[in-house]
Amino acid sequence: MTAPTARNPRLGEIAGEFAAVPDSERLTLLLEYSDELPDLPERYAGQHDQLERVVECQTPLFLAVEVGSDQVVHLFFDAPREAPTTRGFAAVLHAALDGLTAAEVLATPPEFVTQLGLADLVSPLRLRGLAAMLARIKHQVSEQAPR
Amino acid sequence: MVLPPDQDPKFRGYARPEMLVSTQWLADHLGEPGLVVAESDEDVLLYETGHIPGAVKLDWHTELNDPVSRDYVDGVGFARLMSAKGIGRDTTLVIYGDKNNWWAAYALWVCTLFGHPDVRLLDGGRTKWLAEGRPISTERAVTAESDYPVIERDDAPIRAFRDQVLAHIGMPLIDVRSPGEYTGELLHMPDYPQEGALRGGHVPGAVNIPWARAAADDATFRPREELEAIYRDEAGLAPGDDIVVYCRIGERSSHTWFVLHHLLGFPNVRNYDGSWTEWGNSVGVPIRRGAAP
């Protein structure tokens, strides 16, 4: 079995980035990510019915997944600014997975969530929200990807 | 009490008016010696996005809980935490937060376990401060370390444990969760993930008054007469009652504890912080399903 990080070097880079900073700065790093989450494109703005709600998150988070005919995956999120932790999680997944192929996204190990070293900083409830976000992305990709 | 109480006429109706300050009072006193302002939010990153200038962050998850056992920090841990935040035993501590002061009330309740003499809530919390366009800052507050004494936690007056709740059945109990959690239809808050309770329902005899009903639309506490209508007329609480409140892990019920004890003046109110995540997993304890207490 190939090491998952070998398939997608970004996972290891992001986990490494979180591991490199002390605990006290890890949340700040997550906040920096949350600031970089791209806005929803025009075609999804205000169209929550076209997005999937991640009910496992503590604050409303909506998600859209597109798999192109070239197998490239694009991710779109809508998360409120007053919920920076949820936004930060969405932004990390966007940075890690957007633009990869469907196969690469599907190969993302669930352990990626715990490799960010956030377990001691946020509640278990929140980490489960992040894990659920990843699971829902993979589910949508597997539904849409032509085989 | 280092700083004077807020004389806001709204607070005079409450049993302990000195437990609250208004946004105007805080704006007037910000930066005065003897005052420390602390923000405690549900979203642990919210403080970093901007907070009341000079306010320190108090993190319910990483700072108030023991990192290993399911309990709060002990006297030594609390002294270390307070000292690091620049809070002395004689400091006037004002706590505020998001979501109607939900977690701020929890932090205040934990401070009360250690008998901190002067701890107050900002009425309306973060929501009202922002809605009024008052200043915020992203600069992390730098405070000189203080020397907080080691005070042993005194749980008995305001904290209830499982076996005490078992013995309390038949006396006033308030379940502050959502109606779906109360009836047993849901095992977690609506829209929140499952948190591992094996059984749904409520403690027999508990009356369901969701916690946020005590808050008005602007996140401030409802005035005394509206609170009386909810908790005395509707829930049937009578003066002098011995009351236990609970929710899922004891945070939402801290808010109701504050309302019953400090605003309505019930002398004996205890928060069962084990709450449903303990009760709903306990072997052999009685549980009732459905809408009836």
Short mmCIF file of C-alpha atoms in Angstrom, two decimals:
data_model
loop_
_atom_site.label_atom_id
_atom_site.label_comp_id
_atom_site.label_asym_id
_atom_site.label_seq_id
_atom_site.Cartn_x
_atom_site.Cartn_y
_atom_site.Cartn_z
CA MET A 1 0.00 0.00 0.00
CA THR A 2 1.34 3.39 -0.97
CA ALA A 3 1.67 5.90 1.86
CA PRO A 4 -1.25 8.30 1.38
CA THR A 5 0.98 11.34 1.77
CA ALA A 6 2.94 10.14 -1.26
CA ARG A 7 -0.17 10.42 -3.39
CA ASN A 8 -0.93 13.93 -2.26
CA PRO A 9 2.12 15.80 -0.99
CA ARG A 10 -0.06 18.68 0.19
CA LEU A 11 -1.44 16.60 3.07
CA GLY A 12 2.00 16.09 4.52
CA GLU A 13 2.92 19.72 3.92
CA ILE A 14 -0.15 21.02 5.75
CA ALA A 15 0.22 18.54 8.63
CA GLY A 16 3.89 19.54 8.83
CA GLU A 17 2.99 23.20 8.92
CA PHE A 18 0.66 22.60 11.87
CA ALA A 19 3.23 20.39 13.61
CA ALA A 20 5.96 23.02 13.22
CA VAL A 21 4.24 25.69 15.31
CA PRO A 22 3.81 25.53 19.10
CA ASP A 23 0.36 24.75 20.52
CA SER A 24 -0.26 28.38 21.32
CA GLU A 25 0.11 29.38 17.65
CA ARG A 26 -1.71 26.47 16.06
CA LEU A 27 -5.09 28.13 16.41
CA THR A 28 -3.68 31.31 14.88
CA LEU A 29 -2.56 29.25 11.91
CA LEU A 30 -6.08 27.84 11.61
CA LEU A 31 -7.41 31.39 11.70
CA GLU A 32 -5.05 32.36 8.87
CA TYR A 33 -6.48 29.50 6.87
CA SER A 34 -10.03 30.61 7.62
CA ASP A 35 -9.22 34.06 6.21
CA GLU A 36 -8.12 32.48 2.95
CA LEU A 37 -11.26 30.45 2.27
CA PRO A 38 -12.49 31.61 -1.14
CA ASP A 39 -15.99 33.06 -1.34
CA LEU A 40 -18.70 31.01 -3.00
CA PRO A 41 -18.76 31.59 -6.75
CA GLU A 42 -21.68 33.53 -8.19
CA ARG A 43 -23.55 30.42 -9.30
CA TYR A 44 -23.82 29.10 -5.74
CA ALA A 45 -24.33 32.36 -3.87
CA GLY A 46 -27.55 32.21 -1.87
CA GLN A 47 -28.32 28.75 -3.31
CA HIS A 48 -28.11 26.63 -0.18
CA ASP A 49 -30.51 24.11 -1.68
CA GLN A 50 -27.83 23.25 -4.24
CA LEU A 51 -25.26 22.65 -1.54
CA GLU A 52 -24.90 19.84 0.96
CA ARG A 53 -25.20 20.78 4.60
CA VAL A 54 -22.57 19.30 6.89
CA VAL A 55 -24.84 18.72 9.87
CA GLU A 56 -21.97 17.40 12.00
CA CYS A 57 -20.48 20.89 12.23
CA GLN A 58 -21.43 23.07 15.16
CA THR A 59 -22.28 25.99 12.94
CA PRO A 60 -23.97 25.94 9.56
CA LEU A 61 -21.56 24.81 6.87
CA PHE A 62 -22.50 24.16 3.29
CA LEU A 63 -20.47 22.32 0.74
CA ALA A 64 -20.47 21.74 -3.01
CA VAL A 65 -18.25 19.27 -4.85
CA GLU A 66 -17.69 19.31 -8.61
CA VAL A 67 -15.82 16.62 -10.50
CA GLY A 68 -14.93 17.69 -14.05
CA SER A 69 -14.76 15.44 -17.09
CA ASP A 70 -10.98 15.59 -16.58
CA GLN A 71 -11.53 13.99 -13.13
CA VAL A 72 -10.34 17.17 -11.40
CA VAL A 73 -12.20 17.94 -8.16
CA HIS A 74 -13.27 21.41 -7.12
CA LEU A 75 -14.61 22.24 -3.69
CA PHE A 76 -16.82 25.13 -2.62
CA PHE A 77 -17.73 26.05 0.94
CA ASP A 78 -20.03 28.48 2.63
CA ALA A 79 -19.17 29.04 6.29
CA PRO A 80 -20.01 32.17 8.30
CA ARG A 81 -17.19 34.50 9.41
CA GLU A 82 -18.48 34.42 12.98
CA ALA A 83 -17.65 30.71 13.04
CA PRO A 84 -13.90 30.90 12.38
CA THR A 85 -13.07 27.39 13.55
CA THR A 86 -15.52 25.76 11.16
CA ARG A 87 -14.31 28.10 8.40
CA GLY A 88 -10.72 27.19 9.20
CA PHE A 89 -11.47 23.49 8.83
CA ALA A 90 -13.15 24.08 5.49
CA ALA A 91 -10.17 26.16 4.33
CA VAL A 92 -7.69 23.44 5.33
CA LEU A 93 -9.62 20.88 3.28
CA HIS A 94 -9.84 23.31 0.39
CA ALA A 95 -6.09 23.87 0.48
CA ALA A 96 -5.44 20.15 0.77
CA LEU A 97 -7.81 18.80 -1.86
CA ASP A 98 -9.06 21.38 -4.34
CA GLY A 99 -7.69 20.79 -7.84
CA LEU A 100 -6.64 17.20 -7.25
CA THR A 101 -7.98 14.25 -9.19
CA ALA A 102 -10.89 12.23 -7.87
CA ALA A 103 -8.60 9.28 -7.17
CA GLU A 104 -6.27 11.47 -5.14
CA VAL A 105 -9.12 12.91 -3.09
CA LEU A 106 -10.52 9.45 -2.41
CA ALA A 107 -7.11 8.31 -1.20
CA THR A 108 -7.08 10.89 1.59
CA PRO A 109 -6.66 8.96 4.83
CA PRO A 110 -9.17 9.79 7.59
CA GLU A 111 -6.17 10.19 9.92
CA PHE A 112 -5.37 13.47 8.18
CA VAL A 113 -7.84 15.08 10.57
CA THR A 114 -5.89 14.04 13.65
CA GLN A 115 -2.51 14.82 12.09
CA LEU A 116 -3.20 18.54 12.41
CA GLY A 117 -2.49 18.36 16.15
CA LEU A 118 -5.66 20.17 17.09
CA ALA A 119 -7.12 17.49 19.36
CA ASP A 120 -5.95 19.21 22.54
CA LEU A 121 -7.04 22.65 21.37
CA VAL A 122 -10.58 22.16 20.15
CA SER A 123 -13.32 19.94 21.53
CA PRO A 124 -13.79 16.39 20.23
CA LEU A 125 -17.15 17.51 18.93
CA ARG A 126 -15.45 19.94 16.56
CA LEU A 127 -12.88 17.47 15.30
CA ARG A 128 -15.74 15.15 14.46
CA GLY A 129 -17.16 17.98 12.37
CA LEU A 130 -13.92 18.12 10.39
CA ALA A 131 -13.88 14.35 9.94
CA ALA A 132 -17.48 14.48 8.72
CA MET A 133 -16.62 17.22 6.23
CA LEU A 134 -13.89 15.04 4.73
CA ALA A 135 -16.16 11.98 4.65
CA ARG A 136 -18.91 13.92 2.87
CA ILE A 137 -16.46 15.28 0.29
CA LYS A 138 -15.18 11.78 -0.45
CA HIS A 139 -18.71 10.46 -0.68
CA GLN A 140 -19.72 13.11 -3.20
CA VAL A 141 -16.56 12.55 -5.23
CA SER A 142 -17.19 8.80 -5.40
CA GLU A 143 -20.80 9.43 -6.50
CA GLN A 144 -19.80 11.86 -9.24
CA ALA A 145 -16.55 10.44 -10.54
CA PRO A 146 -17.06 8.48 -13.73
CA ARG A 147 -15.45 5.10 -13.57
CA MET B 1 -15.53 44.67 44.97
CA VAL B 2 -12.92 46.92 43.44
CA LEU B 3 -15.03 48.63 40.82
CA PRO B 4 -18.42 50.13 41.60
CA PRO B 5 -21.55 48.22 40.61
CA ASP B 6 -23.43 49.24 37.49
CA GLN B 7 -26.41 51.41 38.48
CA ASP B 8 -28.33 50.60 35.28
CA PRO B 9 -32.03 50.70 36.26
CA LYS B 10 -32.74 47.44 34.41
CA PHE B 11 -30.48 45.53 36.81
CA ARG B 12 -32.21 46.87 39.93
CA GLY B 13 -35.04 44.43 39.33
CA TYR B 14 -32.74 41.43 39.72
CA ALA B 15 -31.95 39.75 43.02
CA ARG B 16 -28.22 40.54 42.65
CA PRO B 17 -27.88 43.57 40.37
CA GLU B 18 -24.13 43.69 40.99
CA MET B 19 -23.66 40.45 38.99
CA LEU B 20 -24.18 42.25 35.68
CA VAL B 21 -22.61 45.17 33.90
CA SER B 22 -23.90 46.91 30.79
CA THR B 23 -21.85 47.56 27.68
CA GLN B 24 -21.87 51.28 28.59
CA TRP B 25 -20.51 50.59 32.08
CA LEU B 26 -17.76 48.47 30.59
CA ALA B 27 -16.90 51.10 27.98
CA ASP B 28 -16.67 53.68 30.78
CA HIS B 29 -14.42 51.53 32.99
CA LEU B 30 -12.24 49.78 30.42
CA GLY B 31 -8.56 50.02 31.31
CA GLU B 32 -9.10 50.92 34.96
CA PRO B 33 -6.83 49.22 37.48
CA GLY B 34 -8.49 46.33 39.29
CA LEU B 35 -10.60 45.32 36.29
CA VAL B 36 -9.91 42.34 34.02
CA VAL B 37 -12.21 41.53 31.11
CA ALA B 38 -12.28 37.95 29.82
CA GLU B 39 -13.89 36.57 26.67
CA SER B 40 -15.15 32.99 26.69
CA ASP B 41 -16.72 31.70 23.48
CA GLU B 42 -18.13 28.56 22.04
CA ASP B 43 -15.99 29.04 18.93
CA VAL B 44 -12.44 28.91 20.26
CA LEU B 45 -11.10 31.09 17.43
CA LEU B 46 -13.57 33.93 17.79
CA TYR B 47 -11.42 35.86 20.27
CA GLU B 48 -8.59 35.96 17.73
CA THR B 49 -10.85 37.54 15.11
CA GLY B 50 -11.37 40.56 17.38
CA HIS B 51 -12.26 41.15 21.03
CA ILE B 52 -12.92 43.99 23.45
CA PRO B 53 -9.60 45.89 23.69
CA GLY B 54 -7.50 44.54 26.54
CA ALA B 55 -9.70 41.49 27.13
CA VAL B 56 -7.97 38.18 27.84
CA LYS B 57 -9.18 34.87 26.42
CA LEU B 58 -10.59 32.18 28.68
CA ASP B 59 -10.90 28.88 26.87
CA TRP B 60 -13.50 26.57 28.38
CA HIS B 61 -12.12 23.47 26.70
CA THR B 62 -8.40 23.74 27.33
CA GLU B 63 -8.21 25.93 30.43
CA LEU B 64 -11.13 25.24 32.75
CA ASN B 65 -11.15 21.46 32.41
CA ASP B 66 -8.64 18.99 33.77
CA PRO B 67 -6.83 17.66 30.70
CA VAL B 68 -7.16 14.01 31.75
CA SER B 69 -10.05 13.23 34.08
CA ARG B 70 -13.57 14.52 33.51
CA ASP B 71 -13.45 17.31 36.06
CA TYR B 72 -12.49 20.95 36.44
CA VAL B 73 -9.02 22.16 37.27
CA ASP B 74 -8.03 21.96 40.93
CA GLY B 75 -7.00 24.80 43.24
CA VAL B 76 -3.41 24.82 41.99
CA GLY B 77 -4.51 24.74 38.35
CA PHE B 78 -7.01 27.52 38.86
CA ALA B 79 -4.44 29.70 40.66
CA ARG B 80 -1.99 29.15 37.80
CA LEU B 81 -4.64 30.03 35.20
CA MET B 82 -5.84 33.17 36.96
CA SER B 83 -2.27 34.34 37.61
CA ALA B 84 -1.36 33.90 33.95
CA LYS B 85 -4.34 36.05 32.95
CA GLY B 86 -3.35 38.79 35.36
CA ILE B 87 -6.34 38.17 37.61
CA GLY B 88 -5.85 38.63 41.35
CA ARG B 89 -8.17 37.44 44.09
CA ASP B 90 -9.40 41.04 44.52
CA THR B 91 -9.81 41.69 40.78
CA THR B 92 -13.20 42.66 39.39
CA LEU B 93 -13.56 40.06 36.65
CA VAL B 94 -16.06 40.75 33.87
CA ILE B 95 -16.74 37.81 31.53
CA TYR B 96 -18.49 37.98 28.17
CA GLY B 97 -18.88 35.73 25.16
CA ASP B 98 -20.79 34.65 22.08
CA LYS B 99 -24.22 32.96 21.88
CA ASN B 100 -26.06 34.86 24.64
CA ASN B 101 -23.12 34.49 27.03
CA TRP B 102 -23.58 30.73 27.00
CA TRP B 103 -19.91 29.88 27.65
CA ALA B 104 -19.31 33.07 29.60
CA ALA B 105 -21.89 31.91 32.15
CA TYR B 106 -20.13 28.56 32.28
CA ALA B 107 -16.77 30.26 32.98
CA LEU B 108 -18.43 32.37 35.68
CA TRP B 109 -19.87 29.24 37.26
CA VAL B 110 -16.42 27.62 37.34
CA CYS B 111 -14.95 30.77 38.92
CA THR B 112 -17.70 30.47 41.54
CA LEU B 113 -16.54 26.94 42.41
CA PHE B 114 -13.39 28.67 43.63
CA GLY B 115 -15.34 31.47 45.30
CA HIS B 116 -13.84 34.30 43.25
CA PRO B 117 -15.30 37.26 45.16
CA ASP B 118 -16.18 39.62 42.30
CA VAL B 119 -17.05 38.08 38.95
CA ARG B 120 -19.75 39.57 36.70
CA LEU B 121 -21.25 39.03 33.26
CA LEU B 122 -21.48 41.62 30.51
CA ASP B 123 -25.21 41.79 29.75
CA GLY B 124 -25.66 41.06 26.04
CA GLY B 125 -22.12 39.76 25.71
CA ARG B 126 -20.15 39.87 22.50
CA THR B 127 -23.23 40.23 20.33
CA LYS B 128 -24.39 43.47 21.94
CA TRP B 129 -20.91 45.00 22.11
CA LEU B 130 -20.47 44.43 18.36
CA ALA B 131 -24.03 45.47 17.50
CA GLU B 132 -23.39 48.82 19.15
CA GLY B 133 -20.32 49.34 17.01
CA ARG B 134 -17.99 49.53 20.00
CA PRO B 135 -14.24 49.10 19.46
CA ILE B 136 -12.64 45.72 19.03
CA SER B 137 -9.02 44.71 18.75
CA THR B 138 -7.12 41.74 17.38
CA GLU B 139 -4.13 42.40 19.59
CA ARG B 140 -3.63 39.68 22.14
CA ALA B 141 -3.81 41.32 25.55
CA VAL B 142 -0.51 41.44 27.38
CA THR B 143 -1.08 41.33 31.10
CA ALA B 144 1.37 41.33 33.97
CA GLU B 145 1.21 38.01 35.76
CA SER B 146 -0.55 38.18 39.11
CA ASP B 147 -0.22 36.01 42.19
CA TYR B 148 -3.56 34.28 42.63
CA PRO B 149 -3.74 32.22 45.85
CA VAL B 150 -4.45 28.49 45.81
CA ILE B 151 -8.08 28.11 46.86
CA GLU B 152 -9.54 24.63 47.05
CA ARG B 153 -12.61 24.12 44.92
CA ASP B 154 -15.85 24.00 46.89
CA ASP B 155 -18.29 21.98 44.79
CA ALA B 156 -21.05 21.37 47.31
CA PRO B 157 -23.05 24.60 47.15
CA ILE B 158 -23.47 24.89 43.37
CA ARG B 159 -22.50 21.56 41.81
CA ALA B 160 -24.51 18.33 41.82
CA PHE B 161 -23.17 14.84 41.13
CA ARG B 162 -25.05 11.89 39.67
CA ASP B 163 -25.98 10.19 42.92
CA GLN B 164 -27.17 13.48 44.37
CA VAL B 165 -29.43 13.92 41.34
CA LEU B 166 -30.73 10.40 41.82
CA ALA B 167 -31.64 11.32 45.41
CA HIS B 168 -33.12 14.61 44.18
CA ILE B 169 -35.78 13.00 41.96
CA GLY B 170 -39.16 14.29 43.13
CA MET B 171 -37.72 17.74 43.87
CA PRO B 172 -37.40 20.58 41.33
CA LEU B 173 -35.28 19.71 38.31
CA ILE B 174 -34.89 21.84 35.20
CA ASP B 175 -33.74 20.29 31.93
CA VAL B 176 -32.51 23.18 29.77
CA ARG B 177 -31.93 21.24 26.54
CA SER B 178 -33.98 21.50 23.36
CA PRO B 179 -37.42 19.83 23.35
CA GLY B 180 -36.13 17.07 21.02
CA GLU B 181 -33.35 16.14 23.41
CA TYR B 182 -35.76 16.25 26.36
CA THR B 183 -38.31 13.89 24.85
CA GLY B 184 -35.60 11.47 23.80
CA GLU B 185 -36.12 11.94 20.09
CA LEU B 186 -32.60 13.39 19.73
CA LEU B 187 -29.44 12.35 21.51
CA HIS B 188 -27.70 15.67 20.84
CA MET B 189 -28.45 19.30 20.11
CA PRO B 190 -30.32 19.92 16.87
CA ASP B 191 -27.73 20.33 14.10
CA TYR B 192 -24.94 19.21 16.39
CA PRO B 193 -23.21 15.86 16.12
CA GLN B 194 -24.01 12.89 18.26
CA GLU B 195 -21.97 12.95 21.41
CA GLY B 196 -22.27 9.43 22.56
CA ALA B 197 -25.22 9.13 24.94
CA LEU B 198 -26.64 5.62 24.68
CA ARG B 199 -30.13 6.51 25.90
CA GLY B 200 -32.37 9.47 25.18
CA GLY B 201 -34.95 11.18 27.38
CA HIS B 202 -34.82 13.11 30.65
CA VAL B 203 -34.46 12.64 34.39
CA PRO B 204 -37.94 11.77 35.72
CA GLY B 205 -39.68 14.86 37.05
CA ALA B 206 -37.49 17.36 35.18
CA VAL B 207 -39.30 20.29 33.58
CA ASN B 208 -38.06 21.37 30.14
CA ILE B 209 -37.18 25.07 29.85
CA PRO B 210 -34.63 25.55 27.02
CA TRP B 211 -31.85 27.80 28.33
CA ALA B 212 -31.95 30.46 25.61
CA ARG B 213 -35.49 31.47 26.58
CA ALA B 214 -33.87 33.55 29.33
CA ALA B 215 -32.21 35.70 26.67
CA ALA B 216 -33.82 38.49 24.66
CA ASP B 217 -33.17 38.99 20.94
CA ASP B 218 -30.23 41.31 21.64
CA ALA B 219 -28.62 38.58 23.80
CA THR B 220 -29.27 40.44 27.07
CA PHE B 221 -31.08 38.74 29.92
CA ARG B 222 -34.84 39.22 29.91
CA PRO B 223 -36.13 41.58 32.58
CA ARG B 224 -37.09 40.18 35.97
CA GLU B 225 -40.83 39.96 35.37
CA GLU B 226 -40.40 38.00 32.13
CA LEU B 227 -38.02 35.59 33.85
CA GLU B 228 -40.50 35.17 36.71
CA ALA B 229 -43.20 34.27 34.19
CA ILE B 230 -41.00 31.54 32.71
CA TYR B 231 -39.47 30.01 35.81
CA ARG B 232 -42.12 30.60 38.47
CA ASP B 233 -45.42 30.58 36.59
CA GLU B 234 -44.50 28.11 33.87
CA ALA B 235 -41.90 25.84 35.49
CA GLY B 236 -43.59 26.08 38.88
CA LEU B 237 -40.53 26.97 40.94
CA ALA B 238 -41.32 28.44 44.37
CA PRO B 239 -39.17 30.62 46.65
CA GLY B 240 -36.76 28.56 48.70
CA ASP B 241 -36.86 25.57 46.35
CA ASP B 242 -33.82 23.33 46.18
CA ILE B 243 -33.19 23.17 42.41
CA VAL B 244 -30.94 21.12 40.14
CA VAL B 245 -30.35 22.16 36.52
CA TYR B 246 -28.71 20.10 33.79
CA CYS B 247 -28.15 19.89 30.03
CA ARG B 248 -25.64 17.85 28.03
CA ILE B 249 -22.29 18.65 29.65
CA GLY B 250 -23.31 21.42 32.05
CA GLU B 251 -22.61 24.49 29.91
CA ARG B 252 -26.11 25.52 28.83
CA SER B 253 -27.35 24.82 32.36
CA SER B 254 -24.72 27.20 33.80
CA HIS B 255 -26.62 29.96 32.03
CA THR B 256 -29.89 28.89 33.69
CA TRP B 257 -28.07 28.48 37.01
CA PHE B 258 -26.99 32.12 36.72
CA VAL B 259 -30.54 33.23 35.96
CA LEU B 260 -32.13 31.28 38.82
CA HIS B 261 -29.49 32.02 41.45
CA HIS B 262 -28.31 35.54 40.71
CA LEU B 263 -31.16 37.15 38.82
CA LEU B 264 -34.16 35.51 40.49
CA GLY B 265 -32.51 34.93 43.87
CA PHE B 266 -33.17 31.22 44.46
CA PRO B 267 -30.68 30.41 47.24
CA ASN B 268 -30.11 26.72 46.46
CA VAL B 269 -29.42 26.00 42.81
CA ARG B 270 -26.93 23.37 41.73
CA ASN B 271 -25.67 22.60 38.25
CA TYR B 272 -25.33 18.92 37.37
CA ASP B 273 -22.38 19.15 34.97
CA GLY B 274 -22.28 15.40 34.35
CA SER B 275 -25.61 16.08 32.69
CA TRP B 276 -26.99 13.93 29.89
CA THR B 277 -23.64 12.65 28.67
CA GLU B 278 -23.33 10.97 32.08
CA TRP B 279 -26.98 10.18 32.87
CA GLY B 280 -27.78 8.83 29.41
CA ASN B 281 -24.85 6.43 29.70
CA SER B 282 -25.33 5.36 33.31
CA VAL B 283 -26.45 1.83 34.00
CA GLY B 284 -29.66 1.46 35.95
CA VAL B 285 -30.71 5.09 36.41
CA PRO B 286 -34.35 5.95 35.68
CA ILE B 287 -35.13 7.75 32.42
CA ARG B 288 -38.38 9.15 31.13
CA ARG B 289 -39.22 9.58 27.45
CA GLY B 290 -41.77 11.89 25.92
CA ALA B 291 -43.03 15.38 26.65
CA ALA B 292 -44.36 14.77 30.16
CA PRO B 293 -42.02 15.45 33.12
#
